[in-house]
mmCIF file of C-alpha atoms in Angstrom:
data_model
loop_
_atom_site.group_PDB
_atom_site.id
_atom_site.type_symbol
_atom_site.label_atom_id
_atom_site.label_comp_id
_atom_site.label_asym_id
_atom_site.label_seq_id
_atom_site.Cartn_x
_atom_site.Cartn_y
_atom_site.Cartn_z
ATOM 1 C CA MET A 155 23.647 -36.884 -10.575
ATOM 2 C CA THR A 156 26.335 -38.721 -12.561
ATOM 3 C CA PRO A 157 27.637 -42.081 -11.296
ATOM 4 C CA ASP A 158 31.082 -40.692 -10.401
ATOM 5 C CA GLU A 159 29.732 -37.542 -8.618
ATOM 6 C CA PRO A 160 29.921 -37.872 -4.822
ATOM 7 C CA PRO A 161 26.488 -37.551 -3.126
ATOM 8 C CA GLU A 162 27.657 -34.756 -0.816
ATOM 9 C CA LEU A 163 28.761 -32.622 -3.791
ATOM 10 C CA HIS A 164 25.343 -32.996 -5.385
ATOM 11 C CA ALA A 165 23.596 -32.051 -2.113
ATOM 12 C CA ARG A 166 25.868 -29.029 -1.712
ATOM 13 C CA ALA A 167 25.169 -27.911 -5.288
ATOM 14 C CA MET A 168 21.405 -28.203 -4.667
ATOM 15 C CA ASP A 169 21.751 -26.156 -1.465
ATOM 16 C CA ASN A 170 23.697 -23.499 -3.378
ATOM 17 C CA LEU A 171 21.007 -23.358 -6.066
ATOM 18 C CA GLN A 172 18.320 -22.977 -3.408
ATOM 19 C CA PHE A 173 20.332 -20.184 -1.762
ATOM 20 C CA ILE A 174 20.756 -18.396 -5.112
ATOM 21 C CA ARG A 175 17.026 -18.694 -5.843
ATOM 22 C CA GLU A 176 16.079 -17.302 -2.418
ATOM 23 C CA THR A 177 18.603 -14.459 -2.710
ATOM 24 C CA MET A 178 17.309 -13.449 -6.147
ATOM 25 C CA GLU A 179 13.719 -13.648 -4.942
ATOM 26 C CA SER A 180 14.420 -11.460 -1.914
ATOM 27 C CA ALA A 181 16.240 -8.870 -4.037
ATOM 28 C CA ALA A 182 13.371 -8.567 -6.508
ATOM 29 C CA SER A 183 10.714 -5.858 -6.410
ATOM 30 C CA PHE A 184 6.997 -6.497 -6.336
ATOM 31 C CA THR A 185 5.890 -4.868 -9.586
ATOM 32 C CA ALA A 186 2.240 -5.949 -9.635
ATOM 33 C CA ILE A 187 0.848 -2.885 -7.841
ATOM 34 C CA SER A 188 -1.871 -1.716 -10.196
ATOM 35 C CA GLY A 189 -1.733 1.919 -11.236
ATOM 36 C CA TRP A 190 -5.265 1.670 -12.614
ATOM 37 C CA GLY A 191 -6.381 0.230 -9.289
ATOM 38 C CA MET A 192 -4.871 3.278 -7.577
ATOM 39 C CA VAL A 193 -6.745 5.530 -9.983
ATOM 40 C CA GLY A 194 -9.935 3.735 -8.922
ATOM 41 C CA VAL A 195 -9.040 4.229 -5.257
ATOM 42 C CA GLY A 196 -8.451 7.927 -5.951
ATOM 43 C CA ALA A 197 -11.881 8.233 -7.545
ATOM 44 C CA ILE A 198 -13.433 6.578 -4.481
ATOM 45 C CA GLY A 199 -11.538 8.999 -2.214
ATOM 46 C CA LEU A 200 -12.778 12.022 -4.168
ATOM 47 C CA ALA A 201 -16.340 10.682 -4.149
ATOM 48 C CA ALA A 202 -16.206 10.153 -0.367
ATOM 49 C CA THR A 203 -14.942 13.705 0.080
ATOM 50 C CA LEU A 204 -17.788 15.088 -2.047
ATOM 51 C CA ILE A 205 -20.410 13.039 -0.202
ATOM 52 C CA VAL A 206 -19.210 14.131 3.245
ATOM 53 C CA GLY A 207 -18.618 17.710 2.124
ATOM 54 C CA ARG A 208 -17.682 20.046 4.943
ATOM 55 C CA SER A 209 -19.715 18.157 7.529
ATOM 56 C CA GLU A 210 -18.102 18.194 10.970
ATOM 57 C CA SER A 211 -20.262 15.262 12.077
ATOM 58 C CA LEU A 212 -17.920 12.428 12.993
ATOM 59 C CA PRO A 213 -20.623 9.733 12.684
ATOM 60 C CA ARG A 214 -21.470 10.986 9.169
ATOM 61 C CA TRP A 215 -17.793 11.099 8.255
ATOM 62 C CA LEU A 216 -17.236 7.540 9.472
ATOM 63 C CA ALA A 217 -20.424 6.321 7.766
ATOM 64 C CA VAL A 218 -19.003 7.474 4.423
ATOM 65 C CA TRP A 219 -15.259 6.941 4.795
ATOM 66 C CA LEU A 220 -15.239 3.469 6.374
ATOM 67 C CA PRO A 221 -17.231 1.877 3.497
ATOM 68 C CA ALA A 222 -15.085 3.887 1.057
ATOM 69 C CA ALA A 223 -11.958 2.417 2.671
ATOM 70 C CA GLY A 224 -13.410 -1.103 2.372
ATOM 71 C CA LEU A 225 -14.326 -0.571 -1.272
ATOM 72 C CA SER A 226 -10.864 0.870 -1.935
ATOM 73 C CA LEU A 227 -9.290 -2.224 -0.424
ATOM 74 C CA LEU A 228 -11.341 -4.463 -2.723
ATOM 75 C CA VAL A 229 -10.447 -2.389 -5.802
ATOM 76 C CA SER A 230 -6.754 -2.281 -4.912
ATOM 77 C CA VAL A 231 -6.408 -5.971 -4.064
ATOM 78 C CA GLY A 232 -8.518 -7.091 -7.025
ATOM 79 C CA SER A 233 -6.624 -5.011 -9.563
ATOM 80 C CA THR A 234 -3.255 -6.056 -8.124
ATOM 81 C CA LEU A 235 -4.235 -9.735 -8.264
ATOM 82 C CA ARG A 236 -5.281 -9.327 -11.907
ATOM 83 C CA LYS A 237 -2.033 -7.575 -12.806
ATOM 84 C CA ALA A 238 0.035 -10.218 -10.992
ATOM 85 C CA ARG A 239 -1.803 -13.056 -12.761
ATOM 86 C CA ARG A 240 -1.278 -11.436 -16.167
ATOM 87 C CA ALA A 241 2.443 -11.060 -15.433
ATOM 88 C CA GLY A 242 2.754 -14.522 -13.891
ATOM 89 C CA LEU A 243 3.992 -13.086 -10.576
ATOM 90 C CA PRO A 244 3.383 -14.853 -7.265
ATOM 91 C CA ILE A 245 1.491 -12.732 -4.755
ATOM 92 C CA LEU A 246 2.258 -14.339 -1.413
ATOM 93 C CA SER A 247 5.892 -15.273 -1.860
ATOM 94 C CA GLY A 248 9.074 -13.257 -2.093
ATOM 95 C CA PRO A 249 8.559 -9.525 -2.595
ATOM 96 C CA GLY A 250 4.737 -9.766 -2.495
ATOM 97 C CA ARG A 251 4.835 -11.330 0.958
ATOM 98 C CA LYS A 252 7.351 -8.735 2.174
ATOM 99 C CA LEU A 253 5.194 -5.908 0.827
ATOM 100 C CA LEU A 254 2.205 -7.286 2.732
ATOM 101 C CA ILE A 255 4.214 -7.769 5.932
ATOM 102 C CA GLY A 256 5.465 -4.169 5.697
ATOM 103 C CA PHE A 257 2.045 -2.743 4.854
ATOM 104 C CA LEU A 258 -0.173 -4.438 7.455
ATOM 105 C CA PRO A 259 1.279 -3.312 10.845
ATOM 106 C CA PRO A 260 0.886 0.462 10.228
ATOM 107 C CA MET A 261 -2.624 -0.176 8.878
ATOM 108 C CA LEU A 262 -3.525 -2.117 12.031
ATOM 109 C CA VAL A 263 -2.159 0.734 14.150
ATOM 110 C CA GLY A 264 -4.339 3.125 12.141
ATOM 111 C CA ALA A 265 -7.397 0.936 12.746
ATOM 112 C CA VAL A 266 -6.778 0.806 16.504
ATOM 113 C CA LEU A 267 -6.198 4.565 16.686
ATOM 114 C CA THR A 268 -9.344 5.143 14.621
ATOM 115 C CA ALA A 269 -11.410 3.330 17.246
ATOM 116 C CA VAL A 270 -9.759 5.233 20.103
ATOM 117 C CA LEU A 271 -10.011 8.653 18.460
ATOM 118 C CA ALA A 272 -13.582 8.053 17.280
ATOM 119 C CA SER A 273 -14.700 7.133 20.792
ATOM 120 C CA ALA A 274 -13.029 10.319 22.078
ATOM 121 C CA GLY A 275 -14.724 12.412 19.368
ATOM 122 C CA MET A 276 -11.382 13.559 17.931
ATOM 123 C CA GLY A 277 -12.266 13.617 14.230
ATOM 124 C CA GLY A 278 -9.536 16.033 13.173
ATOM 125 C CA ALA A 279 -6.821 13.953 14.823
ATOM 126 C CA MET A 280 -8.337 10.798 13.323
ATOM 127 C CA ARG A 281 -8.128 12.186 9.784
ATOM 128 C CA ALA A 282 -4.487 13.136 10.340
ATOM 129 C CA THR A 283 -3.871 9.675 11.782
ATOM 130 C CA TRP A 284 -5.348 8.069 8.665
ATOM 131 C CA LEU A 285 -3.014 10.054 6.427
ATOM 132 C CA LEU A 286 0.010 9.298 8.621
ATOM 133 C CA ALA A 287 -0.749 5.595 9.142
ATOM 134 C CA TYR A 288 -1.541 5.004 5.483
ATOM 135 C CA GLY A 289 1.586 6.913 4.445
ATOM 136 C CA SER A 290 3.789 4.854 6.748
ATOM 137 C CA ALA A 291 2.143 1.622 5.486
ATOM 138 C CA VAL A 292 2.821 2.647 1.890
ATOM 139 C CA ILE A 293 6.453 3.506 2.705
ATOM 140 C CA THR A 294 7.197 0.268 4.576
ATOM 141 C CA GLY A 295 5.300 -1.978 2.190
ATOM 142 C CA GLY A 296 6.482 -0.029 -0.833
ATOM 143 C CA ALA A 297 10.100 -0.616 0.112
ATOM 144 C CA TYR A 298 9.617 -3.967 -1.679
ATOM 145 C CA SER A 299 7.991 -2.448 -4.748
ATOM 146 C CA VAL A 300 8.874 0.105 -7.396
ATOM 147 C CA ARG A 301 10.513 3.338 -6.191
ATOM 148 C CA ILE A 302 7.532 5.572 -6.805
ATOM 149 C CA ILE A 303 5.431 3.786 -4.140
ATOM 150 C CA PRO A 304 7.471 4.921 -1.087
ATOM 151 C CA VAL A 305 7.512 8.448 -2.542
ATOM 152 C CA MET A 306 3.714 8.382 -2.498
ATOM 153 C CA GLY A 307 3.849 7.271 1.139
ATOM 154 C CA ILE A 308 6.076 10.221 2.028
ATOM 155 C CA CYS A 309 3.551 12.565 0.406
ATOM 156 C CA PHE A 310 0.739 11.043 2.506
ATOM 157 C CA MET A 311 2.777 11.485 5.671
ATOM 158 C CA LEU A 312 3.484 15.120 4.823
ATOM 159 C CA LEU A 313 -0.244 15.711 4.392
ATOM 160 C CA GLY A 314 -0.807 14.036 7.771
ATOM 161 C CA VAL A 315 1.657 16.388 9.433
ATOM 162 C CA VAL A 316 -0.065 19.351 7.790
ATOM 163 C CA ALA A 317 -3.434 18.001 8.989
ATOM 164 C CA LEU A 318 -2.145 18.090 12.563
ATOM 165 C CA ALA A 319 -0.935 21.669 12.182
ATOM 166 C CA VAL A 320 -3.969 23.316 10.539
ATOM 167 C CA PRO A 321 -7.536 23.802 11.775
ATOM 168 C CA ALA A 322 -9.907 20.829 11.490
ATOM 169 C CA GLU A 323 -11.898 22.645 8.765
ATOM 170 C CA TRP A 324 -9.053 21.849 6.376
ATOM 171 C CA SER A 325 -9.499 18.100 6.874
ATOM 172 C CA PRO A 326 -11.785 17.549 3.854
ATOM 173 C CA VAL A 327 -9.322 19.302 1.549
ATOM 174 C CA LEU A 328 -6.391 17.269 2.881
ATOM 175 C CA MET A 329 -8.349 13.998 2.664
ATOM 176 C CA ALA A 330 -9.286 14.806 -0.937
ATOM 177 C CA ALA A 331 -5.675 15.745 -1.733
ATOM 178 C CA GLY A 332 -4.354 12.519 -0.202
ATOM 179 C CA PHE A 333 -6.832 9.726 -0.753
ATOM 180 C CA GLY A 334 -8.100 11.292 -3.961
ATOM 181 C CA GLY A 335 -5.371 13.357 -5.596
ATOM 182 C CA LEU A 336 -2.260 11.408 -4.613
ATOM 183 C CA HIS A 337 -3.825 8.099 -5.643
ATOM 184 C CA LEU A 338 -4.881 9.561 -8.993
ATOM 185 C CA ALA A 339 -1.505 11.175 -9.741
ATOM 186 C CA PHE A 340 0.677 8.278 -8.618
ATOM 187 C CA GLY A 341 -1.724 5.702 -10.077
ATOM 188 C CA LEU A 342 -1.501 7.300 -13.507
ATOM 189 C CA ALA A 343 2.295 7.428 -13.244
ATOM 190 C CA ILE A 344 2.486 3.753 -12.230
ATOM 191 C CA ALA A 345 0.067 2.716 -14.989
ATOM 192 C CA ARG A 346 2.166 4.547 -17.566
ATOM 193 C CA ARG A 347 5.610 3.473 -16.365
ATOM 194 C CA HIS A 348 4.952 -0.005 -15.025
ATOM 195 C CA GLY A 349 2.368 -1.535 -17.325
ATOM 196 C CA GLY A 350 -1.015 -0.835 -15.779
#
């Protein structure tokens, strides 16, 4: 502040700078989603599908897919953190925080419905619910990321709708197509277009 500058003008200028910073931060996209991490998640999804096979046993399905989901979460978060650090991007502020806030509620809904459907023995509906809940989480969280992310979410939701419409025997194919194939395809595209 210069000696002849009134204090209120300086304070107003600082407020304007803060407003500009916050506006730019909120308009930015979170670009640290790791395509290679998604490829890893896709490989885990395909492996889980192969391990379960065509088994109709819900306990067997849960015994394979729940640990696979946990491992996928670790791979995805770890690879995204590494990519964000390399790029110098903050994770829990601005677009990263918004992505997380958009992603978590549909995932929590999916977790609650998983418990309800598992206790009712409704494996086919649970698999469709996973595809739908994950797809909606990717769409809402991905709204703060690069454009290809919400497109992937739409594809998951379409598979979830198909899973509700076809016989339960198709579930393994749809799970492999979604949690395996979509992650592989979109992960490769993100890695190529958005730097890993």
